[in-house]
Structure formats: C-alpha cells, structure tokens
GROMACS .gro file of C-alpha atoms in nm:
model
  453
    1MET     CA    1  16.749   9.522   2.206
    2SER     CA    2  16.800   9.899   2.227
    3ASP     CA    3  17.128   9.873   2.028
    4ARG     CA    4  16.952   9.679   1.754
    5ILE     CA    5  16.669   9.931   1.735
    6GLY     CA    6  16.914  10.222   1.734
    7ASN     CA    7  17.131  10.073   1.458
    8SER     CA    8  16.833   9.972   1.243
    9SER     CA    9  16.677  10.318   1.271
   10LEU     CA   10  17.004  10.484   1.173
   11MET     CA   11  17.051  10.246   0.879
   12GLY     CA   12  16.699  10.335   0.769
   13LEU     CA   13  16.801  10.700   0.786
   14ILE     CA   14  17.106  10.623   0.572
   15ARG     CA   15  16.905  10.444   0.303
   16ARG     CA   16  16.643  10.720   0.296
   17TYR     CA   17  16.896  10.997   0.242
   18VAL     CA   18  17.089  10.799  -0.018
   19ASN     CA   19  16.774  10.779  -0.232
   20ALA     CA   20  16.702  11.151  -0.179
   21SER     CA   21  17.053  11.256  -0.284
   22VAL     CA   22  16.982  11.171  -0.648
   23LEU     CA   23  16.690  11.414  -0.662
   24LEU     CA   24  16.893  11.676  -0.479
   25ILE     CA   25  17.169  11.657  -0.740
   26GLY     CA   26  16.915  11.674  -1.022
   27ALA     CA   27  16.743  11.981  -0.874
   28THR     CA   28  17.080  12.155  -0.831
   29VAL     CA   29  17.181  12.092  -1.193
   30LEU     CA   30  16.842  12.218  -1.318
   31ALA     CA   31  16.875  12.533  -1.105
   32LEU     CA   32  17.220  12.609  -1.248
   33ILE     CA   33  17.094  12.557  -1.603
   34ALA     CA   34  16.785  12.773  -1.550
   35ALA     CA   35  16.988  13.052  -1.387
   36ASN     CA   36  17.235  13.073  -1.675
   37LEU     CA   37  17.041  13.002  -1.996
   38PRO     CA   38  16.943  13.333  -2.161
   39ALA     CA   39  16.595  13.198  -2.234
   40THR     CA   40  16.519  13.108  -1.871
   41ARG     CA   41  16.744  13.331  -1.657
   42GLU     CA   42  16.503  13.622  -1.611
   43LEU     CA   43  16.202  13.396  -1.549
   44TYR     CA   44  16.397  13.187  -1.297
   45PHE     CA   45  16.490  13.483  -1.077
   46LYS     CA   46  16.151  13.657  -1.111
   47LEU     CA   47  15.970  13.339  -1.005
   48TRP     CA   48  16.101  13.354  -0.649
   49ALA     CA   49  15.977  13.711  -0.598
   50LEU     CA   50  15.612  13.618  -0.661
   51PRO     CA   51  15.388  13.686  -0.356
   52VAL     CA   52  15.228  13.399  -0.161
   53ASN     CA   53  14.893  13.459   0.011
   54LEU     CA   54  14.666  13.253   0.231
   55SER     CA   55  14.417  13.505   0.363
   56ILE     CA   56  14.134  13.469   0.611
   57GLY     CA   57  13.961  13.804   0.591
   58ASP     CA   58  14.231  14.063   0.641
   59PHE     CA   59  14.466  13.810   0.803
   60ASN     CA   60  14.736  13.665   0.579
   61VAL     CA   61  14.890  13.349   0.722
   62PHE     CA   62  15.197  13.388   0.502
   63SER     CA   63  15.300  13.731   0.618
   64HIS     CA   64  15.603  13.847   0.810
   65GLY     CA   65  15.611  14.179   0.991
   66GLY     CA   66  15.304  14.290   0.799
   67HIS     CA   67  15.463  14.207   0.461
   68THR     CA   68  15.342  13.931   0.232
   69MET     CA   69  15.593  13.648   0.190
   70SER     CA   70  15.753  13.589  -0.148
   71LEU     CA   71  15.777  13.242  -0.296
   72MET     CA   72  16.140  13.229  -0.184
   73ASP     CA   73  16.034  13.325   0.171
   74PHE     CA   74  15.762  13.059   0.159
   75ILE     CA   75  16.017  12.793   0.070
   76ASN     CA   76  16.289  12.903   0.313
   77ASP     CA   77  16.064  12.996   0.607
   78PHE     CA   78  15.763  12.764   0.576
   79LEU     CA   79  15.865  12.451   0.384
   80MET     CA   80  16.199  12.440   0.566
   81PHE     CA   81  16.005  12.448   0.894
   82PHE     CA   82  15.903  12.089   0.810
   83PHE     CA   83  16.261  12.002   0.714
   84PHE     CA   84  16.388  12.122   1.052
   85LEU     CA   85  16.098  11.943   1.224
   86SER     CA   86  16.221  11.624   1.059
   87VAL     CA   87  16.580  11.700   1.162
   88GLY     CA   88  16.465  11.766   1.520
   89LEU     CA   89  16.278  11.436   1.531
   90GLU     CA   90  16.590  11.254   1.406
   91ILE     CA   91  16.806  11.423   1.668
   92LYS     CA   92  16.562  11.342   1.949
   93ARG     CA   93  16.536  10.978   1.840
   94GLU     CA   94  16.912  10.938   1.818
   95VAL     CA   95  16.958  11.102   2.160
   96LEU     CA   96  16.697  10.877   2.321
   97CYS     CA   97  16.775  10.538   2.168
   98GLY     CA   98  17.024  10.571   1.882
   99GLU     CA   99  17.386  10.657   1.820
  100LEU     CA  100  17.374  10.964   2.046
  101SER     CA  101  17.198  10.789   2.335
  102SER     CA  102  17.504  10.723   2.550
  103ARG     CA  103  17.839  10.886   2.614
  104GLN     CA  104  18.023  10.592   2.460
  105LYS     CA  105  17.822  10.606   2.138
  106ALA     CA  106  17.791  10.981   2.102
  107LEU     CA  107  18.134  11.105   2.205
  108LEU     CA  108  18.330  11.038   1.884
  109PRO     CA  109  18.075  11.176   1.632
  110VAL     CA  110  17.999  11.473   1.858
  111ILE     CA  111  18.369  11.557   1.904
  112GLY     CA  112  18.428  11.509   1.532
  113ALA     CA  113  18.130  11.734   1.454
  114CYS     CA  114  18.265  12.004   1.689
  115GLY     CA  115  18.599  12.004   1.509
  116GLY     CA  116  18.420  11.998   1.175
  117MET     CA  117  18.228  12.311   1.273
  118LEU     CA  118  18.503  12.508   1.450
  119ILE     CA  119  18.792  12.481   1.202
  120PRO     CA  120  18.588  12.580   0.891
  121VAL     CA  121  18.454  12.886   1.075
  122LEU     CA  122  18.809  12.991   1.171
  123LEU     CA  123  18.938  12.941   0.816
  124PHE     CA  124  18.650  13.142   0.670
  125TYR     CA  125  18.716  13.419   0.918
  126ALA     CA  126  19.088  13.418   0.832
  127VAL     CA  127  19.004  13.469   0.464
  128CYS     CA  128  18.728  13.729   0.512
  129SER     CA  129  18.836  13.910   0.829
  130GLY     CA  130  18.811  14.288   0.816
  131ASP     CA  131  18.490  14.291   0.610
  132ALA     CA  132  18.193  14.306   0.850
  133LEU     CA  133  17.940  14.206   0.584
  134ALA     CA  134  18.146  13.913   0.460
  135GLU     CA  135  18.204  13.793   0.816
  136ARG     CA  136  17.829  13.735   0.851
  137GLY     CA  137  17.884  13.415   0.655
  138CYS     CA  138  18.135  13.256   0.894
  139ALA     CA  139  17.895  12.971   0.973
  140ILE     CA  140  17.829  12.876   0.608
  141PRO     CA  141  18.102  12.608   0.573
  142MET     CA  142  18.029  12.441   0.908
  143ALA     CA  143  17.752  12.211   0.779
  144THR     CA  144  17.777  11.856   0.641
  145ASP     CA  145  17.497  11.761   0.404
  146ILE     CA  146  17.371  11.424   0.520
  147ALA     CA  147  17.203  11.331   0.189
  148PHE     CA  148  17.501  11.408  -0.036
  149SER     CA  149  17.762  11.262   0.200
  150LEU     CA  150  17.577  10.935   0.256
  151GLY     CA  151  17.510  10.923  -0.117
  152VAL     CA  152  17.886  10.924  -0.181
  153LEU     CA  153  17.939  10.638   0.065
  154SER     CA  154  17.662  10.441  -0.108
  155ILE     CA  155  17.872  10.434  -0.427
  156PHE     CA  156  18.108  10.191  -0.252
  157GLY     CA  157  17.831   9.970  -0.114
  158ASP     CA  158  17.933   9.708   0.142
  159ARG     CA  159  18.301   9.796   0.103
  160VAL     CA  160  18.237  10.073   0.356
  161PRO     CA  161  18.246   9.924   0.710
  162ILE     CA  162  17.918   9.963   0.896
  163GLY     CA  163  18.100  10.149   1.177
  164LEU     CA  164  18.209  10.425   0.940
  165LYS     CA  165  17.860  10.458   0.792
  166ILE     CA  166  17.711  10.497   1.137
  167PHE     CA  167  17.983  10.743   1.238
  168LEU     CA  168  17.914  10.967   0.937
  169ALA     CA  169  17.537  10.958   0.987
  170ALA     CA  170  17.566  11.033   1.359
  171LEU     CA  171  17.819  11.312   1.292
  172ALA     CA  172  17.583  11.468   1.038
  173VAL     CA  173  17.298  11.458   1.291
  174ALA     CA  174  17.518  11.623   1.556
  175ASP     CA  175  17.632  11.870   1.290
  176ASP     CA  176  17.269  11.961   1.216
  177LEU     CA  177  17.215  12.028   1.587
  178GLY     CA  178  17.512  12.264   1.584
  179GLY     CA  179  17.371  12.443   1.281
  180ILE     CA  180  17.034  12.483   1.452
  181ILE     CA  181  17.200  12.638   1.759
  182VAL     CA  182  17.395  12.882   1.540
  183ILE     CA  183  17.080  12.984   1.350
  184ALA     CA  184  16.890  13.039   1.676
  185ILE     CA  185  17.166  13.248   1.838
  186PHE     CA  186  17.320  13.446   1.552
  187TYR     CA  187  17.040  13.488   1.298
  188SER     CA  188  16.762  13.623   1.518
  189GLN     CA  189  16.682  13.991   1.465
  190GLY     CA  190  16.460  14.250   1.632
  191LEU     CA  191  16.289  14.034   1.893
  192HIS     CA  192  15.917  14.101   1.948
  193TRP     CA  193  15.832  13.997   2.301
  194ALA     CA  194  15.455  13.970   2.255
  195TYR     CA  195  15.504  13.702   1.990
  196LEU     CA  196  15.778  13.533   2.193
  197ILE     CA  197  15.559  13.514   2.504
  198SER     CA  198  15.270  13.378   2.295
  199ALA     CA  199  15.505  13.119   2.146
  200ALA     CA  200  15.615  13.020   2.497
  201VAL     CA  201  15.249  12.964   2.591
  202VAL     CA  202  15.205  12.734   2.291
  203VAL     CA  203  15.521  12.541   2.384
  204ALA     CA  204  15.386  12.504   2.738
  205ALA     CA  205  15.061  12.360   2.597
  206LEU     CA  206  15.263  12.114   2.385
  207LEU     CA  207  15.468  12.004   2.686
  208ILE     CA  208  15.154  11.961   2.898
  209GLY     CA  209  15.006  11.747   2.619
  210ASN     CA  210  15.321  11.538   2.616
  211ARG     CA  211  15.313  11.505   2.995
  212MET     CA  212  14.948  11.397   2.985
  213GLN     CA  213  15.035  11.139   2.716
  214VAL     CA  214  14.826  11.299   2.444
  215ARG     CA  215  14.901  11.088   2.137
  216VAL     CA  216  14.684  11.266   1.880
  217LYS     CA  217  14.924  11.381   1.609
  218ALA     CA  218  14.685  11.654   1.493
  219PHE     CA  219  14.719  11.815   1.837
  220TYR     CA  220  15.095  11.857   1.796
  221MET     CA  221  15.093  11.951   1.429
  222GLY     CA  222  14.806  12.200   1.474
  223LEU     CA  223  14.975  12.378   1.763
  224GLY     CA  224  15.303  12.345   1.575
  225LEU     CA  225  15.171  12.555   1.288
  226VAL     CA  226  15.052  12.819   1.536
  227LEU     CA  227  15.400  12.808   1.691
  228TRP     CA  228  15.556  12.854   1.346
  229TYR     CA  229  15.357  13.173   1.282
  230LEU     CA  230  15.438  13.318   1.623
  231VAL     CA  231  15.810  13.241   1.596
  232LEU     CA  232  15.815  13.375   1.236
  233ASN     CA  233  15.696  13.713   1.362
  234SER     CA  234  15.896  13.709   1.685
  235GLY     CA  235  16.235  13.781   1.529
  236VAL     CA  236  16.367  13.429   1.589
  237HIS     CA  237  16.404  13.239   1.264
  238ALA     CA  238  16.086  13.045   1.191
  239THR     CA  239  16.258  12.711   1.127
  240ILE     CA  240  16.361  12.694   1.495
  241ALA     CA  241  15.991  12.635   1.567
  242GLY     CA  242  16.024  12.300   1.387
  243VAL     CA  243  16.302  12.187   1.620
  244VAL     CA  244  16.116  12.305   1.933
  245LEU     CA  245  15.803  12.123   1.815
  246ALA     CA  246  16.004  11.804   1.755
  247PHE     CA  247  16.131  11.800   2.112
  248CYS     CA  248  15.773  11.837   2.242
  249ILE     CA  249  15.638  11.533   2.053
  250PRO     CA  250  15.617  11.213   2.266
  251ALA     CA  251  15.870  10.941   2.190
  252ASN     CA  252  15.744  10.687   2.445
  253LEU     CA  253  15.466  10.427   2.436
  254THR     CA  254  15.178  10.455   2.680
  255ARG     CA  255  15.227  10.106   2.826
  256GLY     CA  256  15.555   9.989   2.673
  257THR     CA  257  15.640   9.767   2.377
  258ARG     CA  258  15.603   9.434   2.558
  259TYR     CA  259  15.244   9.501   2.666
  260TYR     CA  260  15.121   9.571   2.313
  261MET     CA  261  15.315   9.284   2.156
  262GLU     CA  262  15.169   9.036   2.402
  263TYR     CA  263  14.822   9.187   2.358
  264ILE     CA  264  14.841   9.144   1.979
  265ARG     CA  265  14.964   8.784   2.014
  266GLU     CA  266  14.674   8.697   2.243
  267GLU     CA  267  14.419   8.859   2.012
  268LEU     CA  268  14.560   8.674   1.709
  269LYS     CA  269  14.509   8.343   1.887
  270ALA     CA  270  14.135   8.410   1.880
  271TYR     CA  271  14.134   8.461   1.503
  272PRO     CA  272  14.020   8.145   1.320
  273ASP     CA  273  14.255   7.949   1.097
  274ILE     CA  274  14.129   7.951   0.740
  275ASP     CA  275  14.229   7.719   0.458
  276PHE     CA  276  14.225   7.905   0.128
  277THR     CA  277  14.184   7.743  -0.211
  278ASP     CA  278  14.340   7.904  -0.517
  279ASP     CA  279  14.001   8.051  -0.610
  280ASP     CA  280  13.949   8.187  -0.258
  281ARG     CA  281  14.274   8.381  -0.272
  282LYS     CA  282  14.132   8.595  -0.554
  283LYS     CA  283  13.804   8.675  -0.378
  284PRO     CA  284  13.739   8.940  -0.114
  285MET     CA  285  13.701   8.793   0.233
  286VAL     CA  286  13.379   8.858   0.425
  287VAL     CA  287  13.435   8.859   0.801
  288SER     CA  288  13.186   8.850   1.086
  289LYS     CA  289  13.109   9.151   1.306
  290ASP     CA  290  13.300   8.991   1.594
  291ASP     CA  291  13.605   8.942   1.370
  292ILE     CA  292  13.581   9.302   1.254
  293GLN     CA  293  13.596   9.420   1.614
  294LEU     CA  294  13.887   9.187   1.685
  295LEU     CA  295  14.081   9.315   1.382
  296ARG     CA  296  14.015   9.674   1.486
  297ARG     CA  297  14.151   9.602   1.834
  298ILE     CA  298  14.464   9.454   1.676
  299GLU     CA  299  14.495   9.756   1.446
  300LYS     CA  300  14.461   9.996   1.739
  301ALA     CA  301  14.720   9.805   1.942
  302SER     CA  302  14.955   9.804   1.641
  303ASP     CA  303  14.923  10.182   1.616
  304GLN     CA  304  15.016  10.207   1.983
  305LEU     CA  305  15.346  10.028   1.907
  306ILE     CA  306  15.461  10.330   1.705
  307SER     CA  307  15.533  10.642   1.908
  308PRO     CA  308  15.400  10.977   1.778
  309LEU     CA  309  15.761  11.083   1.721
  310GLN     CA  310  15.843  10.791   1.492
  311ASP     CA  311  15.503  10.805   1.323
  312ILE     CA  312  15.537  11.173   1.231
  313GLU     CA  313  15.901  11.125   1.131
  314ASP     CA  314  15.803  10.840   0.900
  315GLN     CA  315  15.514  11.035   0.746
  316LEU     CA  316  15.741  11.336   0.684
  317ALA     CA  317  16.017  11.132   0.523
  318PHE     CA  318  15.872  11.113   0.171
  319PRO     CA  319  15.756  11.475   0.130
  320ILE     CA  320  16.074  11.611   0.290
  321ASN     CA  321  16.321  11.408   0.085
  322TYR     CA  322  16.132  11.399  -0.243
  323TRP     CA  323  15.964  11.741  -0.243
  324VAL     CA  324  16.086  11.992   0.014
  325ILE     CA  325  16.465  11.944  -0.021
  326PRO     CA  326  16.463  11.928  -0.404
  327ILE     CA  327  16.239  12.239  -0.420
  328PHE     CA  328  16.473  12.417  -0.178
  329ALA     CA  329  16.772  12.316  -0.390
  330PHE     CA  330  16.607  12.433  -0.713
  331ALA     CA  331  16.517  12.769  -0.555
  332ASN     CA  332  16.849  12.835  -0.382
  333ALA     CA  333  17.120  12.668  -0.591
  334GLY     CA  334  17.069  12.887  -0.897
  335VAL     CA  335  17.386  13.092  -0.937
  336SER     CA  336  17.427  13.321  -1.236
  337PHE     CA  337  17.789  13.297  -1.350
  338ALA     CA  338  17.763  13.617  -1.557
  339GLY     CA  339  18.018  13.860  -1.412
  340LEU     CA  340  18.066  13.642  -1.103
  341THR     CA  341  18.415  13.638  -0.954
  342PHE     CA  342  18.566  13.389  -0.712
  343GLY     CA  343  18.608  13.645  -0.434
  344ASP     CA  344  18.693  13.618  -0.065
  345VAL     CA  345  18.353  13.481   0.037
  346ALA     CA  346  18.365  13.208  -0.226
  347MET     CA  347  18.723  13.125  -0.130
  348GLY     CA  348  18.642  13.123   0.242
  349VAL     CA  349  18.351  12.883   0.193
  350PHE     CA  350  18.552  12.665  -0.047
  351ILE     CA  351  18.853  12.633   0.185
  352GLY     CA  352  18.625  12.590   0.487
  353LEU     CA  353  18.448  12.293   0.328
  354LEU     CA  354  18.735  12.124   0.147
  355VAL     CA  355  19.013  12.181   0.402
  356GLY     CA  356  18.841  12.290   0.724
  357LYS     CA  357  18.589  12.007   0.753
  358PHE     CA  358  18.857  11.746   0.679
  359LEU     CA  359  19.109  11.888   0.926
  360GLY     CA  360  18.849  11.957   1.194
  361VAL     CA  361  18.682  11.615   1.189
  362LEU     CA  362  19.007  11.421   1.154
  363SER     CA  363  19.215  11.614   1.409
  364PHE     CA  364  18.950  11.628   1.682
  365SER     CA  365  18.863  11.260   1.631
  366TRP     CA  366  19.231  11.157   1.626
  367LEU     CA  367  19.299  11.343   1.950
  368SER     CA  368  18.996  11.193   2.128
  369ILE     CA  369  19.095  10.839   2.021
  370LYS     CA  370  19.462  10.887   2.115
  371LEU     CA  371  19.357  11.019   2.458
  372GLY     CA  372  19.151  10.705   2.509
  373TRP     CA  373  18.817  10.887   2.523
  374CYS     CA  374  18.680  10.710   2.215
  375GLN     CA  375  18.744  10.412   1.992
  376MET     CA  376  18.791  10.383   1.617
  377PRO     CA  377  18.456  10.289   1.451
  378ALA     CA  378  18.419   9.915   1.395
  379GLY     CA  379  18.591   9.796   1.076
  380GLY     CA  380  18.772  10.125   1.021
  381ASN     CA  381  19.138  10.227   1.016
  382TRP     CA  382  19.304  10.567   0.998
  383LYS     CA  383  19.321  10.568   0.619
  384SER     CA  384  18.954  10.486   0.567
  385PHE     CA  385  18.855  10.716   0.855
  386ALA     CA  386  19.044  11.005   0.690
  387SER     CA  387  18.860  10.932   0.365
  388VAL     CA  388  18.525  10.962   0.544
  389ALA     CA  389  18.649  11.285   0.709
  390MET     CA  390  18.704  11.425   0.359
  391VAL     CA  391  18.347  11.333   0.263
  392CYS     CA  392  18.229  11.548   0.556
  393GLY     CA  393  18.324  11.852   0.344
  394ILE     CA  394  18.017  11.793   0.131
  395GLY     CA  395  17.795  12.078   0.243
  396PHE     CA  396  17.476  12.186   0.075
  397THR     CA  397  17.130  12.217   0.229
  398VAL     CA  398  17.212  12.379   0.565
  399SER     CA  399  17.507  12.568   0.414
  400MET     CA  400  17.280  12.718   0.146
  401PHE     CA  401  17.025  12.797   0.414
  402ILE     CA  402  17.279  12.980   0.632
  403ALA     CA  403  17.411  13.165   0.325
  404GLU     CA  404  17.059  13.296   0.259
  405LEU     CA  405  17.027  13.407   0.621
  406SER     CA  406  17.369  13.574   0.607
  407TYR     CA  407  17.338  13.785   0.295
  408ARG     CA  408  16.988  13.796   0.144
  409GLY     CA  409  16.827  14.139   0.170
  410THR     CA  410  17.134  14.312   0.313
  411SER     CA  411  17.247  14.521   0.012
  412ASP     CA  412  17.357  14.490  -0.351
  413LEU     CA  413  17.697  14.389  -0.222
  414GLY     CA  414  17.527  14.132   0.000
  415ALA     CA  415  17.352  13.986  -0.307
  416GLU     CA  416  17.691  13.950  -0.476
  417MET     CA  417  17.833  13.783  -0.164
  418LEU     CA  418  17.535  13.546  -0.157
  419ASN     CA  419  17.617  13.436  -0.512
  420GLN     CA  420  17.981  13.396  -0.414
  421ALA     CA  421  17.881  13.189  -0.112
  422LYS     CA  422  17.669  12.960  -0.330
  423LEU     CA  423  17.957  12.924  -0.575
  424GLY     CA  424  18.191  12.835  -0.288
  425ILE     CA  425  17.940  12.580  -0.157
  426LEU     CA  426  17.904  12.414  -0.497
  427CYS     CA  427  18.280  12.408  -0.564
  428GLY     CA  428  18.366  12.292  -0.211
  429THR     CA  429  18.100  12.021  -0.222
  430ILE     CA  430  18.208  11.890  -0.562
  431ALA     CA  431  18.578  11.898  -0.469
  432SER     CA  432  18.516  11.720  -0.136
  433ALA     CA  433  18.305  11.457  -0.311
  434LEU     CA  434  18.565  11.392  -0.582
  435VAL     CA  435  18.862  11.380  -0.344
  436GLY     CA  436  18.660  11.172  -0.099
  437CYS     CA  437  18.569  10.921  -0.371
  438LEU     CA  438  18.932  10.899  -0.480
  439LEU     CA  439  19.051  10.837  -0.124
  440LEU     CA  440  18.774  10.586  -0.051
  441SER     CA  441  18.855  10.390  -0.367
  442GLN     CA  442  19.218  10.364  -0.251
  443THR     CA  443  19.165  10.297   0.120
  444LEU     CA  444  18.861  10.068   0.133
  445PRO     CA  445  18.901   9.692   0.092
  446ALA     CA  446  18.844   9.558  -0.259
  447LYS     CA  447  18.561   9.342  -0.125
  448ALA     CA  448  18.325   9.376   0.172
  449GLN     CA  449  18.492   9.248   0.488
  450THR     CA  450  18.206   9.317   0.725
  451THR     CA  451  17.835   9.244   0.729
  452GLU     CA  452  17.561   9.468   0.860
  453GLN     CA  453  17.410   9.362   1.188
   0.00000   0.00000   0.00000
C-alpha cells in the first residue's frame, strides 16, 4: 500500500513538472528577447528595480534591513519562499512515504545526487580558482532542474522505463535538498540574533501546533508568513523559512486512513438510492435537512483523509508551476549579450553542468551498484542510465537562484559575472538537453517495454 502511494505521488509530481516545463521555456525565451531587443532592453532591466511596498502605518512588510524591496527582491525573496515551501513539502513527503522513505529506495538517487553536486563544484573551482569573487559561484552548477529534466524525458513517453523516471525525480528532490543546505550555510550574511531568536519562537509554536494535531492550514500559513519576515531580516536567506515551515506542517491523519474510509462507507449506506429520469438529471436536486447534515459529515471526513501537508502541496502546485516559476524565469533569465564574453565563470558553469553532472551522477551511481549497495533502476541498463545521467545536467531554477545570491549587488564586476553565470547556465542546460535527447533516442527501446504500475 505504501509503495503504491509513494509511486503514484511521485508520478503525479513528474506529470506536474512536465506541464510546467513548457511555460518555463517560454518565459526564458521571452526574457532573452526582452533583454536584447533595443526597443525593450532598457524597460526590461528598469522594471526589476521598481520598489514594492505593503505598508501598515510606518511598517513596510516588504522591507529588508530598513530598505524597501525592489521587484526583483520581491520575486527572489518572497515569491520564491512559496517555491521552497513547495520543495520542502515534496521532500518531506518523499522522506516519509515516497522514494526517499527507506534506505533501499533512497540510497541510489541520494548517492547519485551527491556525486552530481560534488563533481560540478570541483570543476567550477578548477576553472575559476584564484579569483575570490568568481569562486562565490562554485555551487551554481550543482542543481538539476526538475521541470526541465522531466520535460526532456516526457518527449520519449513510455519508452523511458518507469524505474529511470522515478530515479531522476527522486534524484532531483535530493538535489534540491542539497541546494537548500548550501544556501542556508554559505549564503547567510550578518546574522541578527534578535530576529533569529524571534524566528525560533515562531518555529516552536509551529511544532507545538503540529504536536497538538492542529490541522487548520491558516494557522501554519499565517505563522509561516511571520517566519518569512523574521528570517528575511535575520541574515539567513528568506527562502529557508519556506523549507522550515514545510517540515513543521503535519503529514499524518488524526485517526488514520482506515478509520475515515470506513466512516465514509457507513455514512454512504444511509444515503437513499435515487432513480433519475433523463429530465431529473438536468434539474437541481433538493435534499432534506437530514441529508444535508449527512453529506456535510461525509465532506468533513473526506477532508480528514488528506493531510495538511498534501493539501497545501496540492493547493500550491498550480500557482507555483504556472505563475511563480515562470515569473522567476522571466525576471532572472534575461541576459544582455551586448559586450558579453564567455569568461571563466560562464565556462565553469557550462563545464560543471554538461560534464560535471554527468560524471558525478554516473560515477557515484556506478560505484554504489558495483559495490552491491544499490540496484539498477527497474527496466534500465547502463546505456539508458548514462543517458538519464546526462539529462541531470539540465540546471535552471535553483542554479539561477544561486547565481543571484552569489553575484548580485557585489560590484560592477559581480554584475558581469552574474551575466556570465546565466549564460553558462543557459548554454549548459541546452547542451545537456540536446546531448541527453540524442543519447536517449539511441539507447531507449524503439517501443515501450514496461508499463507503469
């Protein structure tokens, strides 16, 4: 039962991100056009410097260190809080009942993710070593973009074995966790202990609510927004608040699945059987007061079958994938090619994604399988597995995010390095996607040989 739930939830994650990848590509193309057309270039870059205010008296919610947030800050610090909340909920779900819920399931994607993070960082450092400012971007090529990478696999449909799909999705989730840890450790600046202590108090309140089985989603989201503001001003990057909030949201049911299923079945037995004519089907049904109460009890019990974690994750899915990520891509992917050179930072990111991710994922996975720690994903072989390892070099959302944290606001040279990093991300992503598609077309069976369970 738990395996079926875990696999179905992960397949739902795969389908959701495949649909979102189309919008992500479109937003990226629009950003590149807007950043390079003479008629729109100036407007595009000025847009992100516009101030964002939400004031209550003299208090501005969207302020950081006493300074009003720009539109770019609003997108990267506030909207991405919800993105990382969604990522945190996915990670927690997969750890509790999905592909990261046991050593046997989690070991291969986690080991592969570790290799896919370590080798790109080392390659970037080898290219950019000796330049302290450039070295700030070492973590940029360590991320795999789950939407783009799963979108590439979707091109080949059922030719891709289900085991390889699940491996890539689970690796991307583990990869996101690694990115979150790096952001928390290496991109926190000037800690303010008053805000940190206040944030700890809010986290304690969230954990107490979880312990007391508080299931009101407004409780968690309301305190979560307070937590976001406190973390924003504490010196720790604000998006970490989304992950902390996710791990405080209950994932269990008050009385268990079986209780509510049996309760609903018993209540439905009391509902009268009704024979409808063709005319009746077109008319609104008038029910008695007793039936209204019965239906409300069934509705309440049905709500109890969905944990707050899954409910919030489901409600966030549409705005995150169809609004937040495309807006982030449009704001951050705009690279002006005027006078831009393919310098060390661009080369480091490019090699890290195209070569480092492939070598890291493949070598670490190969070693773990040869040592007998893990098994090859169901339906896969070394050729198809290597093709999926190449697809892991598709980095975008988290890579762009880390690039912004690494170089934005450092200096004029930092601004140039940020553009180089974005160019490296785009080139590395496109190259990994093209090579991955070529390898997949050659290594996958001509027709589907497996069926999804």
